[in-house]
Amino acid sequence: MVVPFTISCGSCYHCRKHQYSACENGLPADNQDIGQELYGQPMAGLFGYSHLTGGYAGGQAEYVRVPFSDVGPIVIPDGIEDEEVLFLSDILPTGWMAAENAEIEPGDTVAVWGCGPVGLFALQSAFLMGAECVIVIDHFPRRLELARRFGAETINFEETDTAVALFEMTGGIGPDAVIDSVGLEVRGFFVDNVLDQIKKSTFLGTDRIHSIRQAILACRKGGCVSMPAVYGGFVDKFPLGALMEKGLTLKTGQTHVQHYMPALLNAIMEDKIDTTFLISHTLPLEQAPQGYKMFHDNQNEVTKVVLKPGMALAVE
């Protein structure tokens, strides 16, 4: 079976509306004050995410305690390899919900910031939802090549002015929908990003928001902004005026994983969605620190490391 990263009771107000990542009962009472003070309401419980969302240990372990186990996990039929369905727990539903939140219509042009796991799954999902053109923005050559395999056009932001390129590629209108799958750890030598980094380093800010700024400014008037990317605190120089004056719709939030798992499992079984392309390395669980270091040091080649309990130790 596959266990979602969201911890949801299945019976509260939000769960009954299939808003599982807003569950009222997944967060322990002694962790609720943090979200109340920071966000106005307590958050839902999430595996491996911080004390803001319950302080639950992560799922990269040999054994995991699963609250509300009659609600979250989905049973996988025999004959399906673990690697085919592993990403049902988080990043595949996140990519799908990102595309769904973009309100894609047949023939739309969609721009995706970030060619990591969520961005690549959002790209696949956008095409399945009827997008005619998907443009992906990143700077890692191998990840951009992965995007092109699925039919996307690409922009390397280290070689091209992203805003200029997007307007040229869309006849001066801008993309119908934009998806920010980068988030608070955005990279790149841009003036606003450097200023955000300085503020973060001096505790004057928490997040770097270059990608969502750029996405809002690039989106066509009346378009839709989808933000699956993670942001944690307060930000500076957010283009709120552009969001309002251009009549944009902004949708975001943690993923309602349980809502999407059954349909996405069927899509995998029907070969409509490929997930295994993302796996670049497989290591035993005991070498998790090495896997994290690999991902940190070489994001061009290391797209996703799968950790397997009981696997023989890899040769150093």
Short mmCIF file of C-alpha atoms in Angstrom, two decimals:
data_model
loop_
_atom_site.label_atom_id
_atom_site.label_comp_id
_atom_site.label_asym_id
_atom_site.label_seq_id
_atom_site.Cartn_x
_atom_site.Cartn_y
_atom_site.Cartn_z
CA MET A 1 0.00 0.00 0.00
CA VAL A 2 0.95 3.66 -0.34
CA VAL A 3 0.62 6.10 2.57
CA PRO A 4 -0.06 9.79 1.79
CA PHE A 5 2.04 12.46 3.47
CA THR A 6 -1.13 14.22 4.64
CA ILE A 7 -2.58 12.95 7.95
CA SER A 8 -6.35 13.23 7.69
CA CYS A 9 -9.23 11.89 9.77
CA GLY A 10 -11.75 11.56 6.93
CA SER A 11 -14.71 12.83 8.97
CA CYS A 12 -14.15 16.50 9.88
CA TYR A 13 -15.66 19.45 7.98
CA HIS A 14 -12.70 19.77 5.60
CA CYS A 15 -12.22 16.04 5.00
CA ARG A 16 -15.90 15.71 4.07
CA LYS A 17 -15.22 18.35 1.40
CA HIS A 18 -12.17 16.33 0.24
CA GLN A 19 -9.88 19.12 1.49
CA TYR A 20 -7.73 16.55 3.27
CA SER A 21 -4.70 18.78 3.79
CA ALA A 22 -6.90 21.08 5.89
CA CYS A 23 -7.99 18.31 8.28
CA GLU A 24 -8.95 19.56 11.74
CA ASN A 25 -7.92 16.43 13.63
CA GLY A 26 -4.50 15.42 12.28
CA LEU A 27 -2.56 17.95 14.33
CA PRO A 28 -1.81 17.15 18.01
CA ALA A 29 -3.25 19.72 20.42
CA ASP A 30 0.16 20.68 21.80
CA ASN A 31 1.32 21.78 18.32
CA GLN A 32 -1.69 23.90 17.41
CA ASP A 33 -0.55 27.20 18.93
CA ILE A 34 2.27 27.59 16.37
CA GLY A 35 -0.06 27.64 13.36
CA GLN A 36 -2.62 29.70 15.25
CA GLU A 37 -0.07 32.44 15.87
CA LEU A 38 1.59 32.35 12.43
CA TYR A 39 -1.32 31.65 10.09
CA GLY A 40 -4.44 32.44 12.08
CA GLN A 41 -5.51 28.79 12.34
CA PRO A 42 -3.78 25.48 13.16
CA MET A 43 -2.47 23.56 10.17
CA ALA A 44 -3.12 19.93 9.26
CA GLY A 45 -0.76 17.12 10.26
CA LEU A 46 1.91 16.14 7.73
CA PHE A 47 4.64 13.51 7.84
CA GLY A 48 8.16 14.91 8.16
CA TYR A 49 7.24 18.55 7.78
CA SER A 50 7.99 20.36 11.08
CA HIS A 51 6.27 20.99 14.40
CA LEU A 52 4.05 23.49 12.60
CA THR A 53 2.28 20.46 11.11
CA GLY A 54 2.44 18.13 14.09
CA GLY A 55 6.09 17.24 14.49
CA TYR A 56 5.53 13.82 12.91
CA ALA A 57 8.64 11.91 11.89
CA GLY A 58 9.14 11.44 8.15
CA GLY A 59 8.27 8.35 6.16
CA GLN A 60 11.82 7.49 5.10
CA ALA A 61 12.10 4.78 7.72
CA GLU A 62 11.76 1.03 8.09
CA TYR A 63 8.62 1.43 10.21
CA VAL A 64 6.14 4.31 10.35
CA ARG A 65 3.20 4.91 12.69
CA VAL A 66 0.22 5.93 10.53
CA PRO A 67 -2.61 7.83 12.29
CA PHE A 68 -6.06 7.32 10.75
CA SER A 69 -4.72 4.38 8.76
CA ASP A 70 -8.26 3.46 7.70
CA VAL A 71 -8.50 6.75 5.78
CA GLY A 72 -5.14 7.51 4.22
CA PRO A 73 -3.37 4.50 2.70
CA ILE A 74 -4.43 3.00 -0.62
CA VAL A 75 -4.04 -0.69 -1.42
CA ILE A 76 -1.97 -1.43 -4.52
CA PRO A 77 -3.00 -4.42 -6.68
CA ASP A 78 -0.57 -7.30 -7.16
CA GLY A 79 1.80 -7.14 -10.10
CA ILE A 80 2.71 -3.45 -9.83
CA GLU A 81 6.28 -2.54 -8.97
CA ASP A 82 6.84 -0.33 -5.92
CA GLU A 83 8.65 2.29 -8.01
CA GLU A 84 5.62 2.74 -10.27
CA VAL A 85 3.36 3.88 -7.43
CA LEU A 86 5.81 5.27 -4.85
CA PHE A 87 5.18 8.88 -5.83
CA LEU A 88 1.43 8.57 -5.23
CA SER A 89 2.27 9.49 -1.66
CA ASP A 90 3.19 13.09 -2.43
CA ILE A 91 4.77 14.55 -5.56
CA LEU A 92 2.52 12.99 -8.25
CA PRO A 93 -0.73 14.24 -6.65
CA THR A 94 0.99 17.56 -5.99
CA GLY A 95 1.85 17.95 -9.67
CA TRP A 96 -1.67 16.94 -10.67
CA MET A 97 -3.33 19.34 -8.23
CA ALA A 98 -1.00 22.09 -9.46
CA ALA A 99 -2.25 21.59 -13.01
CA GLU A 100 -5.86 21.31 -11.83
CA ASN A 101 -5.52 24.58 -9.90
CA ALA A 102 -4.28 26.22 -13.10
CA GLU A 103 -7.78 25.69 -14.55
CA ILE A 104 -6.35 24.52 -17.88
CA GLU A 105 -8.63 24.57 -20.89
CA PRO A 106 -8.04 22.76 -24.19
CA GLY A 107 -5.54 24.69 -26.31
CA ASP A 108 -4.02 26.63 -23.40
CA THR A 109 -0.38 27.56 -23.05
CA VAL A 110 1.00 26.80 -19.59
CA ALA A 111 4.33 27.94 -18.14
CA VAL A 112 5.92 25.92 -15.32
CA TRP A 113 8.68 27.36 -13.14
CA GLY A 114 10.94 24.57 -11.90
CA CYS A 115 11.87 21.28 -13.51
CA GLY A 116 12.06 19.24 -10.33
CA PRO A 117 9.75 16.33 -9.50
CA VAL A 118 6.63 18.44 -8.94
CA GLY A 119 7.26 20.55 -12.03
CA LEU A 120 7.78 17.51 -14.24
CA PHE A 121 4.60 15.86 -12.95
CA ALA A 122 2.71 19.15 -13.39
CA LEU A 123 3.96 19.20 -16.99
CA GLN A 124 2.62 15.70 -17.67
CA SER A 125 -0.66 16.56 -15.95
CA ALA A 126 -1.10 19.77 -17.94
CA PHE A 127 -0.88 17.90 -21.23
CA LEU A 128 -3.36 15.29 -19.98
CA MET A 129 -5.76 18.12 -19.09
CA GLY A 130 -5.65 19.52 -22.63
CA ALA A 131 -2.83 22.06 -22.71
CA GLU A 132 -1.55 22.63 -26.24
CA CYS A 133 1.83 24.01 -25.17
CA VAL A 134 3.76 23.69 -21.92
CA ILE A 135 6.86 25.84 -21.37
CA VAL A 136 9.22 24.85 -18.56
CA ILE A 137 11.74 27.23 -16.96
CA ASP A 138 14.89 25.92 -15.22
CA HIS A 139 18.67 25.90 -15.67
CA PHE A 140 19.70 22.27 -15.14
CA PRO A 141 20.36 20.75 -18.61
CA ARG A 142 19.33 17.18 -17.77
CA ARG A 143 16.09 18.26 -16.14
CA LEU A 144 15.25 20.44 -19.13
CA GLU A 145 15.94 17.43 -21.36
CA LEU A 146 13.49 15.36 -19.29
CA ALA A 147 10.86 18.04 -19.86
CA ARG A 148 11.46 17.99 -23.61
CA ARG A 149 10.93 14.21 -23.64
CA PHE A 150 7.32 14.87 -22.64
CA GLY A 151 6.85 17.46 -25.37
CA ALA A 152 7.52 20.65 -23.43
CA GLU A 153 9.29 23.70 -24.75
CA THR A 154 12.04 24.92 -22.43
CA ILE A 155 13.71 28.12 -21.25
CA ASN A 156 17.11 28.10 -19.57
CA PHE A 157 16.94 31.19 -17.37
CA GLU A 158 20.74 31.42 -17.24
CA GLU A 159 20.85 31.88 -21.01
CA THR A 160 17.59 33.69 -21.78
CA ASP A 161 15.50 36.50 -20.32
CA THR A 162 12.51 34.47 -19.16
CA ALA A 163 9.93 37.27 -19.32
CA VAL A 164 10.95 38.31 -22.84
CA ALA A 165 11.02 34.71 -24.06
CA LEU A 166 7.55 33.95 -22.68
CA PHE A 167 5.99 36.96 -24.37
CA GLU A 168 7.66 36.09 -27.66
CA MET A 169 6.52 32.46 -27.41
CA THR A 170 2.92 33.51 -26.70
CA GLY A 171 2.53 36.24 -29.30
CA GLY A 172 2.85 39.02 -26.73
CA ILE A 173 -0.10 37.83 -24.65
CA GLY A 174 1.55 35.75 -21.95
CA PRO A 175 0.76 32.18 -20.82
CA ASP A 176 -2.87 31.34 -20.03
CA ALA A 177 -1.75 29.73 -16.79
CA VAL A 178 1.47 29.70 -14.78
CA ILE A 179 2.65 27.19 -12.19
CA ASP A 180 5.29 27.97 -9.56
CA SER A 181 6.87 24.70 -8.44
CA VAL A 182 10.08 26.31 -7.14
CA GLY A 183 9.19 28.02 -3.88
CA LEU A 184 11.14 29.73 -1.14
CA GLU A 185 14.55 28.25 -2.06
CA VAL A 186 14.64 29.72 -5.58
CA ARG A 187 18.07 30.07 -7.19
CA GLY A 188 19.56 32.46 -9.70
CA PHE A 189 21.50 35.72 -9.73
CA PHE A 190 18.62 38.19 -9.97
CA VAL A 191 18.46 41.50 -8.14
CA ASP A 192 15.26 40.69 -6.26
CA ASN A 193 16.51 37.22 -5.39
CA VAL A 194 19.80 38.56 -4.04
CA LEU A 195 17.92 41.08 -1.89
CA ASP A 196 15.63 38.32 -0.60
CA GLN A 197 18.67 36.19 0.26
CA ILE A 198 20.24 39.05 2.21
CA LYS A 199 17.01 39.59 4.14
CA LYS A 200 16.76 35.89 4.90
CA SER A 201 20.38 35.73 6.04
CA THR A 202 19.89 38.70 8.37
CA PHE A 203 16.53 37.44 9.70
CA LEU A 204 14.63 40.29 8.05
CA GLY A 205 12.68 37.85 5.87
CA THR A 206 11.89 34.16 5.55
CA ASP A 207 11.32 33.34 1.88
CA ARG A 208 12.82 34.06 -1.53
CA ILE A 209 9.94 34.65 -3.95
CA HIS A 210 11.55 35.44 -7.32
CA SER A 211 9.69 32.64 -9.13
CA ILE A 212 6.18 33.59 -7.99
CA ARG A 213 6.89 37.29 -8.69
CA GLN A 214 8.00 36.40 -12.21
CA ALA A 215 5.07 34.06 -12.76
CA ILE A 216 2.50 36.69 -11.79
CA LEU A 217 4.10 39.33 -14.02
CA ALA A 218 4.35 36.91 -16.98
CA CYS A 219 0.80 35.50 -16.80
CA ARG A 220 -1.70 36.91 -19.28
CA LYS A 221 -4.45 39.21 -18.06
CA GLY A 222 -7.34 37.17 -16.72
CA GLY A 223 -5.11 34.10 -16.39
CA CYS A 224 -4.57 31.68 -13.55
CA VAL A 225 -1.63 31.34 -11.16
CA SER A 226 -1.12 27.96 -9.49
CA MET A 227 1.35 27.81 -6.61
CA PRO A 228 2.14 24.29 -5.37
CA ALA A 229 5.55 25.58 -4.26
CA VAL A 230 6.19 25.85 -0.53
CA TYR A 231 6.39 29.23 1.19
CA GLY A 232 6.59 29.50 4.94
CA GLY A 233 6.42 33.03 6.27
CA PHE A 234 6.23 36.69 5.33
CA VAL A 235 7.53 38.14 2.08
CA ASP A 236 8.56 41.50 0.69
CA LYS A 237 7.76 43.15 -2.65
CA PHE A 238 4.97 40.75 -3.56
CA PRO A 239 3.28 42.07 -6.75
CA LEU A 240 -0.19 42.28 -5.24
CA GLY A 241 -1.11 45.18 -7.52
CA ALA A 242 -0.34 43.12 -10.62
CA LEU A 243 -2.37 40.21 -9.25
CA MET A 244 -5.39 42.47 -8.80
CA GLU A 245 -5.10 44.77 -11.80
CA LYS A 246 -4.53 41.88 -14.22
CA GLY A 247 -7.54 40.01 -12.82
CA LEU A 248 -5.55 36.89 -12.01
CA THR A 249 -6.77 33.90 -10.05
CA LEU A 250 -4.31 32.49 -7.49
CA LYS A 251 -4.73 28.96 -6.14
CA THR A 252 -2.38 27.21 -3.76
CA GLY A 253 -2.17 24.92 -0.72
CA GLN A 254 -0.85 21.63 0.53
CA THR A 255 -2.02 18.71 -1.59
CA HIS A 256 -5.26 16.87 -0.85
CA VAL A 257 -3.49 13.59 -1.56
CA GLN A 258 -6.26 11.18 -0.58
CA HIS A 259 -8.62 12.87 -3.04
CA TYR A 260 -6.34 12.19 -6.00
CA MET A 261 -4.78 8.81 -5.22
CA PRO A 262 -7.45 6.46 -6.70
CA ALA A 263 -7.68 8.21 -10.07
CA LEU A 264 -3.91 8.59 -10.37
CA LEU A 265 -3.39 4.91 -9.51
CA ASN A 266 -5.72 4.03 -12.37
CA ALA A 267 -3.82 6.40 -14.69
CA ILE A 268 -0.55 4.65 -13.81
CA MET A 269 -2.08 1.21 -14.39
CA GLU A 270 -3.41 2.39 -17.76
CA ASP A 271 0.05 3.75 -18.73
CA LYS A 272 -1.25 7.30 -19.01
CA ILE A 273 1.31 8.61 -16.52
CA ASP A 274 4.94 7.59 -16.24
CA THR A 275 6.63 8.02 -12.84
CA THR A 276 9.71 5.80 -13.00
CA PHE A 277 11.56 8.16 -15.38
CA LEU A 278 12.21 10.41 -12.39
CA ILE A 279 14.28 7.88 -10.43
CA SER A 280 17.96 8.52 -10.98
CA HIS A 281 19.42 6.57 -8.04
CA THR A 282 18.37 3.77 -5.69
CA LEU A 283 20.12 3.32 -2.34
CA PRO A 284 19.61 1.28 0.82
CA LEU A 285 17.88 3.13 3.65
CA GLU A 286 21.10 3.12 5.67
CA GLN A 287 22.71 5.37 3.04
CA ALA A 288 20.03 8.06 3.23
CA PRO A 289 22.54 10.75 4.33
CA GLN A 290 24.62 9.98 1.25
CA GLY A 291 21.51 10.25 -0.93
CA TYR A 292 20.64 13.65 0.48
CA LYS A 293 24.19 14.87 -0.08
CA MET A 294 24.12 13.61 -3.67
CA PHE A 295 20.89 15.49 -4.30
CA HIS A 296 22.22 18.67 -2.71
CA ASP A 297 25.53 18.62 -4.56
CA ASN A 298 24.41 17.52 -8.03
CA GLN A 299 20.82 18.47 -8.81
CA ASN A 300 21.43 18.23 -12.54
CA GLU A 301 22.05 14.48 -12.48
CA VAL A 302 20.26 13.48 -9.28
CA THR A 303 16.53 13.94 -9.83
CA LYS A 304 15.12 11.50 -7.27
CA VAL A 305 16.80 9.06 -4.89
CA VAL A 306 14.73 6.06 -3.81
CA LEU A 307 15.63 4.52 -0.43
CA LYS A 308 14.89 0.80 0.04
CA PRO A 309 14.97 -0.93 3.46
CA GLY A 310 16.77 -4.27 3.32
CA MET A 311 18.70 -3.46 0.18
CA ALA A 312 22.36 -4.46 0.17
CA LEU A 313 24.70 -1.58 0.88
CA ALA A 314 25.94 0.14 -2.27
CA VAL A 315 29.65 0.09 -3.00
CA GLU A 316 31.25 3.37 -1.93
#
